[in-house]
Coordinates of C-alpha atoms and ligand atoms in Angstrom, one line a residue:
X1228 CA -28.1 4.9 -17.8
X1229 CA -28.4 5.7 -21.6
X1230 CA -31.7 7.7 -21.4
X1231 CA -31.9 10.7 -22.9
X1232 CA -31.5 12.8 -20.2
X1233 CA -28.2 12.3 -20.5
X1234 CA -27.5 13.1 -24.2
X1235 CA -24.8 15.3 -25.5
X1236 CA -25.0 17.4 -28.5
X1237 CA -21.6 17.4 -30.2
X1238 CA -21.0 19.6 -33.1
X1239 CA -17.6 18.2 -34.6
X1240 CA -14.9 19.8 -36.7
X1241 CA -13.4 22.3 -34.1
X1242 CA -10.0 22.2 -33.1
X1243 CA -10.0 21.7 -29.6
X1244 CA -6.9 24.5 -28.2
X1245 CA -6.4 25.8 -24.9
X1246 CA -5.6 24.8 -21.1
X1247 CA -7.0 22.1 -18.9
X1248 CA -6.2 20.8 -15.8
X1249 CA -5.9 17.1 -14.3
X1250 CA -5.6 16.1 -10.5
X1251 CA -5.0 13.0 -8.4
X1252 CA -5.1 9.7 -10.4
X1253 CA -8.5 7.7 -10.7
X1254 CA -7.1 4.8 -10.5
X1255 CA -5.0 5.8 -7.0
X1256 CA -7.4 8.0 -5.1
X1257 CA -10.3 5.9 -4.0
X1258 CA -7.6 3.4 -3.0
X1259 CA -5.5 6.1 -0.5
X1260 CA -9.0 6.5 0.8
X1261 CA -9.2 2.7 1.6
X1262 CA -5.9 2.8 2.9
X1263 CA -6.8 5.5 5.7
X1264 CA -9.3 2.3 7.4
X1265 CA -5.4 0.8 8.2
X1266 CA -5.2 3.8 10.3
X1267 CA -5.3 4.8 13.9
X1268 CA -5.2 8.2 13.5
X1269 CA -6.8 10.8 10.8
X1270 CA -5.1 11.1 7.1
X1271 CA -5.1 14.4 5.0
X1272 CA -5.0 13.7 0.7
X1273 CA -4.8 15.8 -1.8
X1274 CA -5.4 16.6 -5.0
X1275 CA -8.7 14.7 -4.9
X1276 CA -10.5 14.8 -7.9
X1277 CA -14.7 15.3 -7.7
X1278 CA -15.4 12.4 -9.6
X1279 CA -18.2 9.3 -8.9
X1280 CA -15.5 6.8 -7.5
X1281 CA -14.3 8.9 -5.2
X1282 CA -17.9 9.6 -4.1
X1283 CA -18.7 5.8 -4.0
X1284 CA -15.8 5.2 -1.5
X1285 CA -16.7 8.3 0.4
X1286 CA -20.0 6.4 1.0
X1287 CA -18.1 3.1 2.1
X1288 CA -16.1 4.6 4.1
X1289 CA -18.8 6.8 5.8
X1290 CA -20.9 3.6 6.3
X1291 CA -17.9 2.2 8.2
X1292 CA -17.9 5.1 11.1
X1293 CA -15.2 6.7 9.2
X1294 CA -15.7 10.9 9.4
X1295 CA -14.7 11.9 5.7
X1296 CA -14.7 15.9 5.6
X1297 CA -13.3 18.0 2.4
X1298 CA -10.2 20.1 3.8
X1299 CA -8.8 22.9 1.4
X1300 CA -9.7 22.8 -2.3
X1301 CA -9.1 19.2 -3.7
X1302 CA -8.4 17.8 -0.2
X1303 CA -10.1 15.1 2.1
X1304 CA -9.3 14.5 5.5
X1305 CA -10.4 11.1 6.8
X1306 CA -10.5 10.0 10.4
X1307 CA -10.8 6.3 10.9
X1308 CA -10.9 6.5 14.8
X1309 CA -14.7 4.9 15.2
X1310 CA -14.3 2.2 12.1
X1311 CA -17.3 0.1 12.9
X1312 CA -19.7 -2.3 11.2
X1313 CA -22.1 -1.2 8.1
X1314 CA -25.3 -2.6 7.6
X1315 CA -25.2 -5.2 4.7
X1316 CA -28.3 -3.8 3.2
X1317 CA -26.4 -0.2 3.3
X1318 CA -23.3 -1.7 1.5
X1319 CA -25.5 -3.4 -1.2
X1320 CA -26.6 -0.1 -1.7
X1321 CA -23.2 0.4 -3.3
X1322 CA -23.5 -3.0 -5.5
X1323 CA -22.7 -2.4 -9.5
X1324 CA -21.2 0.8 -8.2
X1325 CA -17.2 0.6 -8.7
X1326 CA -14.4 -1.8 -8.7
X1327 CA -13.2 -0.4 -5.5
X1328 CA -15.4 -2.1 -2.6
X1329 CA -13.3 -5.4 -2.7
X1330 CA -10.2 -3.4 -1.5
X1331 CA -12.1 -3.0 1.6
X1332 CA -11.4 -6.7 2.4
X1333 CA -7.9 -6.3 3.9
X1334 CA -8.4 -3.4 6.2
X1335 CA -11.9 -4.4 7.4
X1336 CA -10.5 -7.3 8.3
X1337 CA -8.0 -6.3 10.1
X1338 CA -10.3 -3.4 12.2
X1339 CA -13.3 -5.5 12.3
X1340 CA -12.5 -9.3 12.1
X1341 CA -15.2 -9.5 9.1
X1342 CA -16.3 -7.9 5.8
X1343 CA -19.1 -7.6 3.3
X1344 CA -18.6 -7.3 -0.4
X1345 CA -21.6 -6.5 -2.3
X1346 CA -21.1 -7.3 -6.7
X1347 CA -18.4 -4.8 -7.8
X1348 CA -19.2 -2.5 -10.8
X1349 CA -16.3 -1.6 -13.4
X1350 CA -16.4 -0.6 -16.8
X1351 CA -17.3 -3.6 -19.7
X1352 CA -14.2 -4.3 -21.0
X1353 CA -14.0 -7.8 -20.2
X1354 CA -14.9 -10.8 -17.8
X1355 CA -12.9 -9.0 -14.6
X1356 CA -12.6 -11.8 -12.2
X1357 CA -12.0 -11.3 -8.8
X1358 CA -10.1 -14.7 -8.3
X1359 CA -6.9 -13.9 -7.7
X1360 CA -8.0 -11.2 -5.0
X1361 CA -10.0 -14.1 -2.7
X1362 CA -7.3 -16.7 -4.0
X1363 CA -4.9 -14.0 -1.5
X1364 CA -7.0 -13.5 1.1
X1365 CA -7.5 -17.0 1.6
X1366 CA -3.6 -17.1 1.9
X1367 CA -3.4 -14.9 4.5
X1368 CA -5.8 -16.7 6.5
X1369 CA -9.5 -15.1 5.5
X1370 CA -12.4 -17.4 5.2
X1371 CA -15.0 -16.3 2.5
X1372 CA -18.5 -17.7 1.7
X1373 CA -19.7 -16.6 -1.0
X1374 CA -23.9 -15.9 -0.6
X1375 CA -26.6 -14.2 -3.3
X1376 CA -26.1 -11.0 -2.2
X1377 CA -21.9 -11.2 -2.4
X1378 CA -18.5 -12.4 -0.5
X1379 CA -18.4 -12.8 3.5
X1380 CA -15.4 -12.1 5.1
X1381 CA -14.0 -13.9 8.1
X1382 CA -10.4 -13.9 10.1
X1383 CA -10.9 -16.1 12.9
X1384 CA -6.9 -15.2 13.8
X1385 CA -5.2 -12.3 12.8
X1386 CA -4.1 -12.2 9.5
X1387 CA -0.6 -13.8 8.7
X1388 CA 1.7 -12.7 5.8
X1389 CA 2.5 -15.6 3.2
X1390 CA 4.4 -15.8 -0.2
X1391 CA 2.1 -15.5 -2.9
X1392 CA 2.6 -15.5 -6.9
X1393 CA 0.1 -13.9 -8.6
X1394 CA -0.8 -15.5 -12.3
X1395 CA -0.7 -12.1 -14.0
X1396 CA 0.4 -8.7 -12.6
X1397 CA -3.1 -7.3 -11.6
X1398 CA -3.2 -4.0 -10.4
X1399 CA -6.0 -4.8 -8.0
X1400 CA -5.1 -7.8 -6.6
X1401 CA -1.5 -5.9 -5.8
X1402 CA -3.2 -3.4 -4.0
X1403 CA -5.4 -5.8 -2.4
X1404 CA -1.8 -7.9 -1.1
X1405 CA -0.4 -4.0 -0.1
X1406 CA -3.6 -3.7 1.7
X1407 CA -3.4 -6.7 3.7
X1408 CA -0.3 -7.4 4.3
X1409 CA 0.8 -3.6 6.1
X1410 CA -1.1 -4.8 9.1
X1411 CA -0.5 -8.7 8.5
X1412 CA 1.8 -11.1 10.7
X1413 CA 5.2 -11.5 9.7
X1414 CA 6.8 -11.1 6.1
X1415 CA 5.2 -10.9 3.0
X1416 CA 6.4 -11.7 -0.3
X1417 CA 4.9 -10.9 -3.5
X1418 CA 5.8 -12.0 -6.5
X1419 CA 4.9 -11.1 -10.5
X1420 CA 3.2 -7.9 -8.9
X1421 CA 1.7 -5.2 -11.0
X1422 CA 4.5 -2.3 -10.4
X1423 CA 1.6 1.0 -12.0
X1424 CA 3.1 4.1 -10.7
X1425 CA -0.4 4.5 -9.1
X1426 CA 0.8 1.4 -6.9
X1427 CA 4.2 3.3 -6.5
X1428 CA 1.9 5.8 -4.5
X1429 CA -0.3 3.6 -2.9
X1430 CA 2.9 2.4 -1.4
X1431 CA 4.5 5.8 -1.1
X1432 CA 0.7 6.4 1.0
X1433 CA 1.7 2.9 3.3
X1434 CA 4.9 4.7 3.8
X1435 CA 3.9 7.4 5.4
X1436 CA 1.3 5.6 7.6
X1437 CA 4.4 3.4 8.6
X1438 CA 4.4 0.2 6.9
X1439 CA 7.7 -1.3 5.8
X1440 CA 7.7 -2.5 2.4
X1441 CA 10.2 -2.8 -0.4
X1442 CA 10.2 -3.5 -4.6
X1443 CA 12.3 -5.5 -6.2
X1444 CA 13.3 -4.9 -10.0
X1445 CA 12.0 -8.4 -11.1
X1446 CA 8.4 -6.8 -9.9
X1447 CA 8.7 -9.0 -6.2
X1448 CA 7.1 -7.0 -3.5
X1449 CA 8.4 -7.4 -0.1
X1450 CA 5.8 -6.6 3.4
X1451 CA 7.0 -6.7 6.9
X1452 CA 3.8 -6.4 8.5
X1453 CA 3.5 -4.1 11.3
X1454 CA 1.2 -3.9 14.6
X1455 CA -0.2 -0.5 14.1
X1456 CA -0.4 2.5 11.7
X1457 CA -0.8 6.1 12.1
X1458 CA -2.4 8.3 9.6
X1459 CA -0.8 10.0 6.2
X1460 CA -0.1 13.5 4.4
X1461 CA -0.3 13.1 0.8
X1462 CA -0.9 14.3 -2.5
X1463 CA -2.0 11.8 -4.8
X1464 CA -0.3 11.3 -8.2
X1465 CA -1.5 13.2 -11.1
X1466 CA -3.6 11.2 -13.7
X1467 CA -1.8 10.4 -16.4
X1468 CA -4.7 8.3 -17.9
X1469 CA -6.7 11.5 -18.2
X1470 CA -3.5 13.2 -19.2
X1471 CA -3.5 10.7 -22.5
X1472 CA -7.3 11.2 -23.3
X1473 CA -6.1 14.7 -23.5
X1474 CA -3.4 14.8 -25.7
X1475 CA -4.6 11.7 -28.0
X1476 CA -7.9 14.6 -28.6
X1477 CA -5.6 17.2 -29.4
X1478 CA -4.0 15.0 -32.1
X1479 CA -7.2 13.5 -33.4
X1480 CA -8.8 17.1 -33.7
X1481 CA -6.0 19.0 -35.2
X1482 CA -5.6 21.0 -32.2
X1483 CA -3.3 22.3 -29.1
X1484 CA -4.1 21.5 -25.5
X1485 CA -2.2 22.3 -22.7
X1486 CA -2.5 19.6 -19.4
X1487 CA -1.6 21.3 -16.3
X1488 CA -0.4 18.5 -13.7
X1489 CA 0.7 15.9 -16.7
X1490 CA 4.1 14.6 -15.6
X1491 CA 6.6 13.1 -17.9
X1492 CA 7.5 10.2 -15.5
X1493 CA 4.3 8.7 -15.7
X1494 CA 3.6 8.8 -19.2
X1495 CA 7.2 7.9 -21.0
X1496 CA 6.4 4.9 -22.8
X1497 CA 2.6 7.1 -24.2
X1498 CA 5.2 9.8 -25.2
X1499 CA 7.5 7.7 -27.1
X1500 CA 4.2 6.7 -29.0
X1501 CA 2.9 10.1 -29.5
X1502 CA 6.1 10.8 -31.0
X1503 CA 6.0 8.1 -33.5
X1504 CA 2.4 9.0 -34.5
X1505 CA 3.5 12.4 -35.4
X1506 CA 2.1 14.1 -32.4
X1507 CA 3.9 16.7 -31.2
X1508 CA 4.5 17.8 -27.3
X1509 CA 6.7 20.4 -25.1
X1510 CA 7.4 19.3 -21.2
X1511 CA 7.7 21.9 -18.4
X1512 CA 7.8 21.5 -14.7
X1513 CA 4.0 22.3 -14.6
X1514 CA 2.8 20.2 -17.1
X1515 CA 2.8 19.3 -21.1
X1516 CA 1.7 20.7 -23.9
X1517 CA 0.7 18.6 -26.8
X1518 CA -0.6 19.6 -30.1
X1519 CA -0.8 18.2 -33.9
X1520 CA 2.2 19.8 -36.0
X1521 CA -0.1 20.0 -39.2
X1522 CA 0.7 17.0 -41.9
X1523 CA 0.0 13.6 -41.9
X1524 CA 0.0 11.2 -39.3
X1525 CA 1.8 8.1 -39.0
X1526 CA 0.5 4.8 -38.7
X1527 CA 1.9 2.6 -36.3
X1528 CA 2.1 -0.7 -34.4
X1529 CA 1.0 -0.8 -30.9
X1530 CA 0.6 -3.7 -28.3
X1531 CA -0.5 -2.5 -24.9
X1532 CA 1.0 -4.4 -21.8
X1533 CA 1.1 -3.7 -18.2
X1534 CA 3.2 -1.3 -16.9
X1535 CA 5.8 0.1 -18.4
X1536 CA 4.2 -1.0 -21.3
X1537 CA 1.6 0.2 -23.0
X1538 CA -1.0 1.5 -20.6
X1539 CA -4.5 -0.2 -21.9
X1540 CA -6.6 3.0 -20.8
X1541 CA -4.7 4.8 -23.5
X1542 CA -5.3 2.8 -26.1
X1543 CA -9.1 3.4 -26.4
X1544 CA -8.4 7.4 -26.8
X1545 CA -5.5 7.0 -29.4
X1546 CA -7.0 4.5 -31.6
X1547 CA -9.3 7.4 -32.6
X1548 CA -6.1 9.5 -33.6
X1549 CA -5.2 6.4 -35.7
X1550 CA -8.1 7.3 -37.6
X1551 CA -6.9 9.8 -38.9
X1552 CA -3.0 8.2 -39.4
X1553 CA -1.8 7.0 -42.6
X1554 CA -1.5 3.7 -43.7
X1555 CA -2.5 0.3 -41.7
X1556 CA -2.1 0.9 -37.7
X1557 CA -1.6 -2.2 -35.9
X1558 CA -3.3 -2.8 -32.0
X1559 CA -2.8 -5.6 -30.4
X1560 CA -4.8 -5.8 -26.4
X1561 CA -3.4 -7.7 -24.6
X1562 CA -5.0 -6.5 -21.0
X1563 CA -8.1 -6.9 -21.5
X1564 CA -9.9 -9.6 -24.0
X1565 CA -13.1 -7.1 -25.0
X1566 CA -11.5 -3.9 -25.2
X1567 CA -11.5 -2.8 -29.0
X1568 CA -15.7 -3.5 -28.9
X1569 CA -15.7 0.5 -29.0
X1570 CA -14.9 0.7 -32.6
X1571 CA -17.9 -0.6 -34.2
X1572 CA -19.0 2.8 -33.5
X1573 CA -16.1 4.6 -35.0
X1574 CA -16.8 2.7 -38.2
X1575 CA -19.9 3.9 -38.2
X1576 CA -18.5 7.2 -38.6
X1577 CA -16.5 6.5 -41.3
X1578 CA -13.9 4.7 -39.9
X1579 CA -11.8 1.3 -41.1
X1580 CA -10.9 -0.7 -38.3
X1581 CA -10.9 -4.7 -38.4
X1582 CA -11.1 -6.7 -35.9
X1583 CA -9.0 -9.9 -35.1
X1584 CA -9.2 -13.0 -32.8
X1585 CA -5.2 -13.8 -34.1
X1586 CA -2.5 -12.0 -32.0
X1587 CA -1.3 -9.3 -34.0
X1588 CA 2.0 -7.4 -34.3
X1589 CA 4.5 -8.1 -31.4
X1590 CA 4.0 -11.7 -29.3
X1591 CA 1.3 -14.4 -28.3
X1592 CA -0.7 -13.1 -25.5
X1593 CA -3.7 -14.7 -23.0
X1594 CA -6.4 -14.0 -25.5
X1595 CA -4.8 -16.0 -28.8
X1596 CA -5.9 -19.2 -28.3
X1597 CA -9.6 -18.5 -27.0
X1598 CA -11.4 -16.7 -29.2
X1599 CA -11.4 -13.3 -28.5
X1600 CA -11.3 -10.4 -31.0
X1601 CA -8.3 -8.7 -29.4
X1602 CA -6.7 -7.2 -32.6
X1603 CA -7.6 -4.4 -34.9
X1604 CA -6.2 -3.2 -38.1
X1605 CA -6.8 0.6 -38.5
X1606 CA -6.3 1.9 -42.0
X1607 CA -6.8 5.7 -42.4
X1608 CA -6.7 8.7 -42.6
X1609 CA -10.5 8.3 -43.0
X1610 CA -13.2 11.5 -42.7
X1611 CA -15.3 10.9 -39.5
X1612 CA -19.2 12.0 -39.9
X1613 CA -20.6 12.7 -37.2
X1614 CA -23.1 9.9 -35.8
X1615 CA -25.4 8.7 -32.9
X1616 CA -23.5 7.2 -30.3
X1617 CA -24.4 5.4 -26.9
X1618 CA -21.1 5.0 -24.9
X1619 CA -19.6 1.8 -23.6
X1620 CA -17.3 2.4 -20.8
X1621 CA -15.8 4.7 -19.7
X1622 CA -12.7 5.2 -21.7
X1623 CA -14.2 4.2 -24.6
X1624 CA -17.0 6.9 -23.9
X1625 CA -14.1 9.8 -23.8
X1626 CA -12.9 8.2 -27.5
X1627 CA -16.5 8.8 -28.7
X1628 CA -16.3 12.2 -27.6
X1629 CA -13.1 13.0 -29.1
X1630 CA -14.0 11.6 -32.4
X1631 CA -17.1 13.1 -32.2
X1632 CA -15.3 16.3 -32.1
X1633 CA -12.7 15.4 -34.7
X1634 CA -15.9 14.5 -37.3
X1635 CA -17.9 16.8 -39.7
X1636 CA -21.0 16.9 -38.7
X1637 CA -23.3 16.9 -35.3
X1638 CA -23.2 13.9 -32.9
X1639 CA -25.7 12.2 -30.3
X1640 CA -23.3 11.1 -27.5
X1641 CA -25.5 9.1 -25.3
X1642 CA -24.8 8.0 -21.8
X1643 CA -22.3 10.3 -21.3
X1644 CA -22.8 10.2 -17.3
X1645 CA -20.7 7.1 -17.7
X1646 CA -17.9 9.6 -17.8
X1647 CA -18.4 11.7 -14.4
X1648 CA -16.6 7.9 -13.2
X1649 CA -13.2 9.2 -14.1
X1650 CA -13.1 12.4 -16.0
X1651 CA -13.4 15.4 -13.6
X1652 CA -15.8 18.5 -14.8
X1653 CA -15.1 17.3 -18.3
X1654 CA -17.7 19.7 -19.5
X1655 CA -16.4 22.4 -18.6
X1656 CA -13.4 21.4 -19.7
X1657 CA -14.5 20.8 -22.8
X1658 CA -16.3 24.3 -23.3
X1659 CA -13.0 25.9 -22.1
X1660 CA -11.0 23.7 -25.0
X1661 CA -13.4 25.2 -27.6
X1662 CA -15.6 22.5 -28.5
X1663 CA -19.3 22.7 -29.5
X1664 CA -21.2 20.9 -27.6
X1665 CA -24.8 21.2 -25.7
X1666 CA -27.4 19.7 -24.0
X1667 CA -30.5 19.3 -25.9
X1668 CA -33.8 20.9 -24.2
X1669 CA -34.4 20.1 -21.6
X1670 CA -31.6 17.8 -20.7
X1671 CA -30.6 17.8 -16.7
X1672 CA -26.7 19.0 -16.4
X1673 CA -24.6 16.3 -15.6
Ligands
LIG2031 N1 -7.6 -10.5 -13.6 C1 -8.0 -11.8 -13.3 N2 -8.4 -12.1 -12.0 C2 -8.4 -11.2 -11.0 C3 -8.0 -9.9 -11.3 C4 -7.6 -9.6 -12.6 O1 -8.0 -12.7 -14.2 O2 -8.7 -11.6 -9.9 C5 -7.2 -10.1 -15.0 C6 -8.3 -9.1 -15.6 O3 -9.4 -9.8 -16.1 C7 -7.5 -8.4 -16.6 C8 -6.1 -8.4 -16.0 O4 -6.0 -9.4 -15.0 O5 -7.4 -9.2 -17.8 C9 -5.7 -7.1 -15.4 O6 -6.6 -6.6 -14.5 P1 -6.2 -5.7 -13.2 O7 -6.5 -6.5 -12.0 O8 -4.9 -5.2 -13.5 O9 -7.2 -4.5 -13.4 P2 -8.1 -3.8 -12.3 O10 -7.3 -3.6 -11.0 O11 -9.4 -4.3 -12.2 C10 -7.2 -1.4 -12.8 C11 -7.8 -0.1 -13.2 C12 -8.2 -0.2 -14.7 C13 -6.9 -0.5 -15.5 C14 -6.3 -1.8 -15.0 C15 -5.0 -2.1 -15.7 C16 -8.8 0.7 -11.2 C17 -10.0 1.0 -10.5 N3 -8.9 0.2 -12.4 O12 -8.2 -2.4 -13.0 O13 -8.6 1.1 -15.1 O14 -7.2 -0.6 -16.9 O15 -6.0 -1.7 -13.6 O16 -4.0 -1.1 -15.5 O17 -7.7 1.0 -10.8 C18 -9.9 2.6 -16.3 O18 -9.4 3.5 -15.6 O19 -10.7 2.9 -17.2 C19 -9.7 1.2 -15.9 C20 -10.4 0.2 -16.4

């Protein structure tokens, strides 16, 4: 929705300085929550953030006879004793709504025999097939038919375990092989598997619920399925996707924020890169501190790459720091094929970013050969005026807000319930770093 009821008033130029917060990871919670389905008996997570994904699966989940009730601050407990058929129309309730319902396909396949997968949701960034997820579950065994309203599931037999090579390292279809093969018969093997730390958790999650199953260096992924698992005690990764967003706004706004629950581990290879732009940043055992040492930046060159590359979801964020850089920055995507679309916007702020279809800096990727503008040349520092902006995604959104608050100027950021998806309370947050911003009259909360 980019009415405008849910505009945001930005009034730029502020430092943003202070102390925020981030919990459990976006991109792991909702799937711990699928993974309590495997269960026979209830699981406790923490560290849950209140954000839309996690209300989306809460929904699912709910739909499926599963009690979800909040615990202590932050917590969920889950108890997947009654799993049981949804209604179809319920489900497509959920359709557009998230990424996460296809994860559902392993475990309700395994507790029901059958599944229902309405059309996924997901931020714009690029085609986001779903083929290598069925192309898995049809190796262990599922039978799909795809129909107008989305995928039916079948296993006729119980699931068996199979070798599988997946054509890129994607996260989700990982998780989807994690999810199905735990409770699968006989060994699983998976090779060229996406090795995020959020899957390190996930698996750390299938652990504890007793599933055996072991990495590899070369990223091979091995699954002894089991007959049964029990429930789990966990508290979910922190985010170090929000962690970045963070940091890259304290560099692009000249200012000094504080991330309680950042962790070095997680974010080494954005750290490295922060250091290079100039960006400065001080590690303890509760978190990191990163802040803009006064002077100029530095322009760099930077490809992202799957993990323990480059994470993509920090590129969108830091690009608007290379605004401000100087000399000719160098980003090359090579994760997604539309994810630099975001800075038309910041040129119409005053930016210079170009965009290319070649593969620049580092090596050939996917996307050279067909067209896509995957590329950008950033030249800077350039003065950002502040602008009207409708947001894109939901990464991209937090990048408008952040060079929204690094221009001169007042800003029209609309959409910005796009955000709620995977930024927790970011208002407040925002109001507690400093920053100006307001909704105009009338303007609902969000
Ligand atoms: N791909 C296919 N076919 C498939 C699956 C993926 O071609 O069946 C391609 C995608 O089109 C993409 C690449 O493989 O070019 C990587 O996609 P991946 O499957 O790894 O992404 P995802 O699981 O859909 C998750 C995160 C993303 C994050 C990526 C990469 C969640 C809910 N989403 O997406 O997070 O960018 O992994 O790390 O976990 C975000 O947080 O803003 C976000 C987009």
């Amino acid at each position: 929705m980019t009415g405008t009821d849910d505009v945001l008033l930005v009034h730029g130029g502020t430092p943003l300085e202070g102390e925020i917060r981030v919990r459990g990871a976006k991109n792991l919670v909702p799937k711990a929550m699928v993974a309590a389905l495997l269960g026979s008996e209830p699981s406790r997570l923490r560290n849950v953030p209140d954000i839309r994904d996690v209300r989306v699966v809460r929904g699912l989940l709910q739909l499926h006879g599963v009690t979800v009730r909040p615990g202590e601050a932050g917590e969920l407990v889950l108890d997947p004793s009654h799993v049981e058929s949804a209604n179809v129309a319920d489900i497509d309730a959920h359709a557009g709504s998230s990424r996460i319902p296809i994860l559902f396909c392993g475990p309700l396949l395994h507790r029901l025999g059958h599944a229902f997968i309405p059309g996924l949701g997901g931020c714009d960034i690029g085609g986001r097939p779903v083929d290598f997820h069925f192309q898995v579950l049809r190796e262990f065994g599922a039978v799909i038919e795809k129909r107008a309203d989305g995928q039916y599931l079948e296993a006729p037999h119980r699931l068996r375990g199979t070798k599988i090579r997946l054509p890129y390292p994607s996260v989700g279809s990982t998780e989807q092989v994690l999810l199905t093969a735990v409770l699968a018969e006989g060994v699983t093997e998976l090779s060229n598997a996406a090795v995020e730390p959020e899957i390190e958790d996930l698996i750390c999650v299938l652990q504890k619920m007793g599933a055996i199953i072991s990495m590899d260096t070369d990223r091979t992924i091995r699954i002894t399925g089991v007959d049964k698992l029990g429930g789990y005690n966990h508290a979910a990764v922190p985010d170090r996707l929000e962690a970045a967003s963070w940091a890259s706004a304290a560099l692009a706004t000249e200012g000094n924020i504080y991330v309680r629950g950042a962790q070095q581990r997680s974010m080494m290879t954005f750290l490295n890169t922060y250091r290079k732009v100039g960006g400065a940043f001080e590690i303890d055992d509760e978190g990191i501190r990163f802040w803009h040492p006064g002077g100029p930046l530095n322009a760099i060159a930077l490809e992202t790459d799957v993990h323990p590359g480059f994470q993509t979801d920090w590129q969108q964020p830091l690009v608007v720091a290379l605004t401000q850089a100087s000399g000719l920055s160098i980003v090359h995507e090579t994760v997604y094929e539309s994810r630099l679309g975001f800075t038309s916007a910041l040129n119409q702020m005053g930016a210079h970013i170009q965009l290319y279809r070649e593969c620049l800096g580092g090596s050939d990727c996917r996307f050279g050969q067909r067209n896509f503008l995957h590329s950008a040349v950033v030249s800077g520092p350039t003065k950002l005026q502040g602008s009207d902006l409708v947001i894109p995604d939901l990464r991209g959104g937090f990048s408008y807000l952040i060079a929204a608050l690094a221009a001169q100027g007042t800003s029209r950021v609309h959409g910005i319930d796009l955000i709620n998806r995977g930024y927790e309370n970011f208002m407040e947050k925002l109001r507690a770093l400093g920053a100006d911003v307001e909704l105009p009259n009338g303007a609902r909360a969000v």
